[in-house]
CSV table of C-alpha atoms in Angstrom, one decimal:
chain,number,residue,atom,x,y,z
T,275,UNK,CA,101.1,105.9,40.9
T,276,UNK,CA,102.0,103.5,38.6
T,277,UNK,CA,105.5,102.8,39.9
T,278,UNK,CA,107.2,99.9,40.1
T,279,UNK,CA,109.0,99.1,43.8
T,280,UNK,CA,113.2,97.9,44.0
T,281,UNK,CA,114.5,96.7,47.0
T,282,UNK,CA,116.8,96.9,48.1
T,283,UNK,CA,117.6,100.6,47.7
T,284,UNK,CA,120.8,100.5,48.2
T,285,UNK,CA,123.2,97.6,48.6
T,286,UNK,CA,127.4,97.0,49.3
T,287,UNK,CA,129.2,93.9,48.6
T,288,UNK,CA,132.6,92.8,48.2
T,289,UNK,CA,134.0,92.5,45.1
T,290,UNK,CA,133.2,88.7,43.9
T,291,UNK,CA,130.3,88.6,45.8
T,292,UNK,CA,127.1,87.9,43.6
T,293,UNK,CA,124.0,91.1,43.7
T,294,UNK,CA,120.9,90.3,44.5
T,295,UNK,CA,117.7,93.2,42.9
T,296,UNK,CA,114.3,92.7,43.3
T,297,UNK,CA,111.8,94.4,41.3
T,298,UNK,CA,108.4,94.5,41.8
T,299,UNK,CA,105.4,96.1,39.5
T,300,UNK,CA,101.3,96.6,39.8
T,301,UNK,CA,100.3,96.3,35.9
T,302,UNK,CA,100.0,94.0,33.7
T,303,UNK,CA,102.7,94.4,30.8
T,304,UNK,CA,104.5,93.7,27.2
T,305,UNK,CA,108.1,93.0,28.6
T,306,UNK,CA,110.4,94.5,31.8
T,307,UNK,CA,114.0,96.3,31.4
T,308,UNK,CA,116.6,96.5,33.2
T,309,UNK,CA,118.4,99.1,33.0
T,310,UNK,CA,122.1,100.7,34.7
T,311,UNK,CA,122.7,104.0,35.9
T,312,UNK,CA,126.6,105.8,36.7
T,313,UNK,CA,126.0,108.9,38.9
T,314,UNK,CA,124.7,111.5,36.6
T,315,UNK,CA,124.7,109.8,33.8
T,316,UNK,CA,122.2,108.3,30.9
T,317,UNK,CA,120.9,104.8,31.6
T,318,UNK,CA,122.6,101.7,29.9
T,319,UNK,CA,120.3,99.0,28.9
T,320,UNK,CA,120.8,95.8,30.1
T,321,UNK,CA,118.3,93.4,30.0
T,322,UNK,CA,114.6,92.7,28.1
T,323,UNK,CA,112.4,89.9,29.4
T,324,UNK,CA,109.3,89.1,27.2
T,325,UNK,CA,106.5,88.5,29.6
T,326,UNK,CA,106.6,84.8,28.4
T,327,UNK,CA,109.5,84.5,29.7
T,328,UNK,CA,110.5,82.9,33.2
T,329,UNK,CA,114.5,83.6,32.7
T,330,UNK,CA,117.7,85.1,30.4
T,331,UNK,CA,120.6,84.7,31.0
T,332,UNK,CA,123.1,87.6,29.3
T,333,UNK,CA,127.3,87.7,30.6
T,334,UNK,CA,127.3,87.9,34.4
T,335,UNK,CA,123.7,89.0,33.8
T,336,UNK,CA,120.9,86.4,34.9
T,337,UNK,CA,117.4,87.8,35.3
T,338,UNK,CA,114.0,86.2,36.8
T,339,UNK,CA,110.2,87.2,35.7
T,340,UNK,CA,107.2,86.0,37.7
T,341,UNK,CA,103.9,87.0,36.2
T,342,UNK,CA,102.1,85.7,38.7
T,343,UNK,CA,104.2,87.8,41.5
T,344,UNK,CA,104.5,90.3,39.5
T,345,UNK,CA,108.0,90.8,40.2
T,346,UNK,CA,111.4,89.9,38.7
T,347,UNK,CA,115.3,89.8,39.8
T,348,UNK,CA,118.3,91.2,39.1
T,349,UNK,CA,121.1,89.2,39.5
T,350,UNK,CA,124.5,89.9,38.8
T,351,UNK,CA,126.9,87.5,39.1
T,352,UNK,CA,130.9,87.4,40.2
T,353,UNK,CA,130.5,91.3,40.8
T,354,UNK,CA,133.6,94.0,40.3
T,355,UNK,CA,134.1,97.6,41.3
T,356,UNK,CA,133.1,98.7,37.8
T,357,UNK,CA,129.9,96.9,38.4
T,358,UNK,CA,129.3,99.9,40.7
T,359,UNK,CA,125.8,101.8,40.0
T,360,UNK,CA,122.3,101.9,40.1
T,361,UNK,CA,120.5,99.7,39.1
T,362,UNK,CA,116.8,100.6,37.4
T,363,UNK,CA,114.1,98.1,36.6
T,364,UNK,CA,111.7,99.7,33.5
T,365,UNK,CA,107.9,98.0,32.8
T,366,UNK,CA,107.0,97.9,29.1
T,367,UNK,CA,103.2,98.4,28.9
T,368,UNK,CA,101.0,96.4,25.7
T,369,UNK,CA,99.8,99.3,24.4
T,370,UNK,CA,101.5,100.6,21.5
T,371,UNK,CA,103.1,103.3,22.5
T,372,UNK,CA,106.5,101.8,23.9
T,373,UNK,CA,106.1,103.3,26.6
T,374,UNK,CA,108.0,102.5,30.1
T,375,UNK,CA,107.4,103.1,34.1
T,376,UNK,CA,110.7,102.8,36.1
T,377,UNK,CA,111.5,101.8,39.3
T,378,UNK,CA,112.6,103.3,42.4
T,379,UNK,CA,115.9,101.7,41.7
T,380,UNK,CA,119.3,99.9,43.6
T,381,UNK,CA,122.4,101.9,44.6
T,382,UNK,CA,124.8,98.6,44.6
T,383,UNK,CA,128.1,99.2,46.2
T,384,UNK,CA,130.7,96.7,45.2
T,385,UNK,CA,134.0,97.3,47.2
T,386,UNK,CA,137.1,96.2,46.1
R,96,UNK,CA,125.2,101.6,16.7
R,97,UNK,CA,121.7,103.4,18.5
R,98,UNK,CA,123.9,106.5,19.7
R,99,UNK,CA,121.2,109.3,20.9
R,100,UNK,CA,123.3,112.8,22.0
R,101,UNK,CA,121.7,115.8,24.4
R,102,UNK,CA,122.9,119.7,24.7
R,103,UNK,CA,123.8,121.0,26.2
R,104,UNK,CA,124.2,118.4,29.2
R,105,UNK,CA,124.4,121.1,31.7
R,106,UNK,CA,122.8,124.8,31.8
R,107,UNK,CA,122.9,127.5,34.8
R,108,UNK,CA,119.9,129.7,34.2
R,109,UNK,CA,118.0,132.6,35.6
R,110,UNK,CA,114.4,132.0,36.4
R,111,UNK,CA,112.5,133.7,34.7
R,112,UNK,CA,113.9,132.1,31.2
R,113,UNK,CA,113.5,129.4,29.3
R,114,UNK,CA,115.6,127.0,28.5
R,115,UNK,CA,115.7,124.4,25.5
R,116,UNK,CA,117.0,120.7,25.7
R,117,UNK,CA,118.2,118.8,22.1
R,118,UNK,CA,117.4,115.1,21.4
R,119,UNK,CA,119.1,113.2,18.5
R,120,UNK,CA,119.5,109.4,17.3
R,121,UNK,CA,123.2,109.9,16.0
R,122,UNK,CA,122.5,107.0,12.9
R,123,UNK,CA,119.0,106.1,13.4
R,124,UNK,CA,115.6,107.2,12.8
R,125,UNK,CA,114.0,107.3,16.3
R,126,UNK,CA,109.4,106.7,16.2
R,127,UNK,CA,108.9,108.4,19.2
R,128,UNK,CA,111.5,109.8,21.9
R,129,UNK,CA,110.4,110.7,25.7
R,130,UNK,CA,111.1,113.0,27.8
R,131,UNK,CA,112.1,112.2,31.3
R,132,UNK,CA,112.9,114.1,34.3
R,133,UNK,CA,114.9,112.7,37.8
R,134,UNK,CA,115.7,114.5,41.2
R,135,UNK,CA,118.9,113.8,42.6
R,136,UNK,CA,119.0,109.9,44.6
R,137,UNK,CA,115.0,108.9,43.0
R,138,UNK,CA,113.8,107.1,39.7
R,139,UNK,CA,113.2,108.3,36.5
R,140,UNK,CA,109.0,109.9,35.8
R,141,UNK,CA,108.1,110.0,31.9
R,142,UNK,CA,107.1,113.6,31.7
R,143,UNK,CA,106.1,113.3,27.8
R,144,UNK,CA,105.8,111.0,25.0
R,145,UNK,CA,106.9,112.8,21.6
R,146,UNK,CA,106.6,111.3,18.8
R,147,UNK,CA,107.7,113.2,15.1
R,148,UNK,CA,105.2,115.3,13.6
R,149,UNK,CA,102.2,115.4,16.3
R,150,UNK,CA,101.6,116.9,19.4
R,151,UNK,CA,103.3,115.4,22.2
R,152,UNK,CA,101.6,113.4,25.1
R,153,UNK,CA,101.9,114.4,28.3
R,154,UNK,CA,102.0,112.2,31.3
R,155,UNK,CA,99.4,113.2,34.4
R,156,UNK,CA,100.7,116.4,36.4
R,157,UNK,CA,102.9,117.7,34.1
R,158,UNK,CA,102.1,120.9,32.2
R,159,UNK,CA,102.1,121.0,28.4
R,160,UNK,CA,102.5,124.7,28.6
R,161,UNK,CA,105.5,125.1,30.7
R,162,UNK,CA,107.3,122.4,28.9
R,163,UNK,CA,107.1,122.5,25.5
R,164,UNK,CA,107.9,119.6,22.9
R,165,UNK,CA,108.8,119.9,19.6
R,166,UNK,CA,109.8,117.2,17.7
R,167,UNK,CA,110.4,118.3,14.5
R,168,UNK,CA,111.8,115.5,12.3
R,169,UNK,CA,112.9,111.7,13.1
R,170,UNK,CA,116.3,112.3,14.5
R,171,UNK,CA,115.0,115.7,16.4
R,172,UNK,CA,113.6,116.6,19.5
R,173,UNK,CA,112.9,120.0,21.9
R,174,UNK,CA,112.8,120.4,25.0
R,175,UNK,CA,111.2,123.7,26.3
R,176,UNK,CA,111.7,124.6,29.8
R,177,UNK,CA,109.8,128.1,29.9
R,178,UNK,CA,109.9,130.7,32.5
R,179,UNK,CA,112.4,128.0,34.5
R,180,UNK,CA,112.1,128.4,38.0
R,181,UNK,CA,114.7,126.9,41.0
R,182,UNK,CA,112.4,123.7,41.6
R,183,UNK,CA,112.7,123.2,37.7
R,184,UNK,CA,116.4,122.1,38.2
R,185,UNK,CA,116.3,118.3,37.9
R,186,UNK,CA,118.0,116.2,35.4
R,187,UNK,CA,116.8,116.0,32.6
R,188,UNK,CA,117.0,112.5,30.5
R,189,UNK,CA,115.6,111.8,26.7
R,190,UNK,CA,115.4,108.1,25.6
R,191,UNK,CA,114.9,107.3,21.5
R,192,UNK,CA,112.9,104.0,20.2
R,193,UNK,CA,113.0,102.1,17.2
R,194,UNK,CA,109.0,101.6,18.0
R,195,UNK,CA,109.5,98.0,18.6
R,196,UNK,CA,108.7,97.1,22.1
R,197,UNK,CA,111.0,93.8,22.6
R,198,UNK,CA,114.3,96.6,21.8
R,199,UNK,CA,114.9,98.7,25.3
R,200,UNK,CA,114.8,102.5,24.3
R,201,UNK,CA,118.3,104.2,24.1
R,202,UNK,CA,118.9,106.6,26.2
R,203,UNK,CA,120.9,109.8,26.4
R,204,UNK,CA,122.9,111.2,28.3
R,205,UNK,CA,120.9,113.5,30.0
R,206,UNK,CA,121.4,117.3,31.0
R,207,UNK,CA,121.8,119.0,34.7
R,208,UNK,CA,119.8,121.9,34.1
R,209,UNK,CA,120.1,124.7,37.7
R,210,UNK,CA,118.4,127.8,37.7
R,211,UNK,CA,119.3,130.0,40.0
């Protein structure tokens, strides 16, 4: 399977703490994206990092990418209860199809 | 902008019937649309890639005669689950791409299919 792995599978933290999620993948990539999914809903695109980038920021989100280790991390700083959701990484390949391969996901619970 | 809708949002049907799910890009023309299925507490699995005016490309293990995809226009793709069985019960999500790999895909809200 080409599916990426994420860890931890589940993470529970207190409001105000930082949350770090990791993603590992298997194939060469064009980019890596992070998505958020609230229970039973569609996905929301959070951030995209290209294969030639090492770090990217967007608001309270910080993403790193290490292509030599085929891994990425998503850091959410100063978490809020509203950040409670599942977070998925997805890799975009080098082909022209733009198709994404999703990781297994991390279920984040932020306790108020 | 970049809103994708799905209809219906949920459907319950009897075993053996066929169910059609629509995916529409509301404010943009999508070069490509994708169909995923997601089982409870699991990740999204890509089923097929759909390009307007051409046959869909199915992922390995996905039966093309079971999951019929039609992409009649740049704003509409449909997935028909034929002769549905209880094991087809799942959350089906579509996404649309503008064709630029530097931009993320835009996802619909999903359709919950329950086959009795």
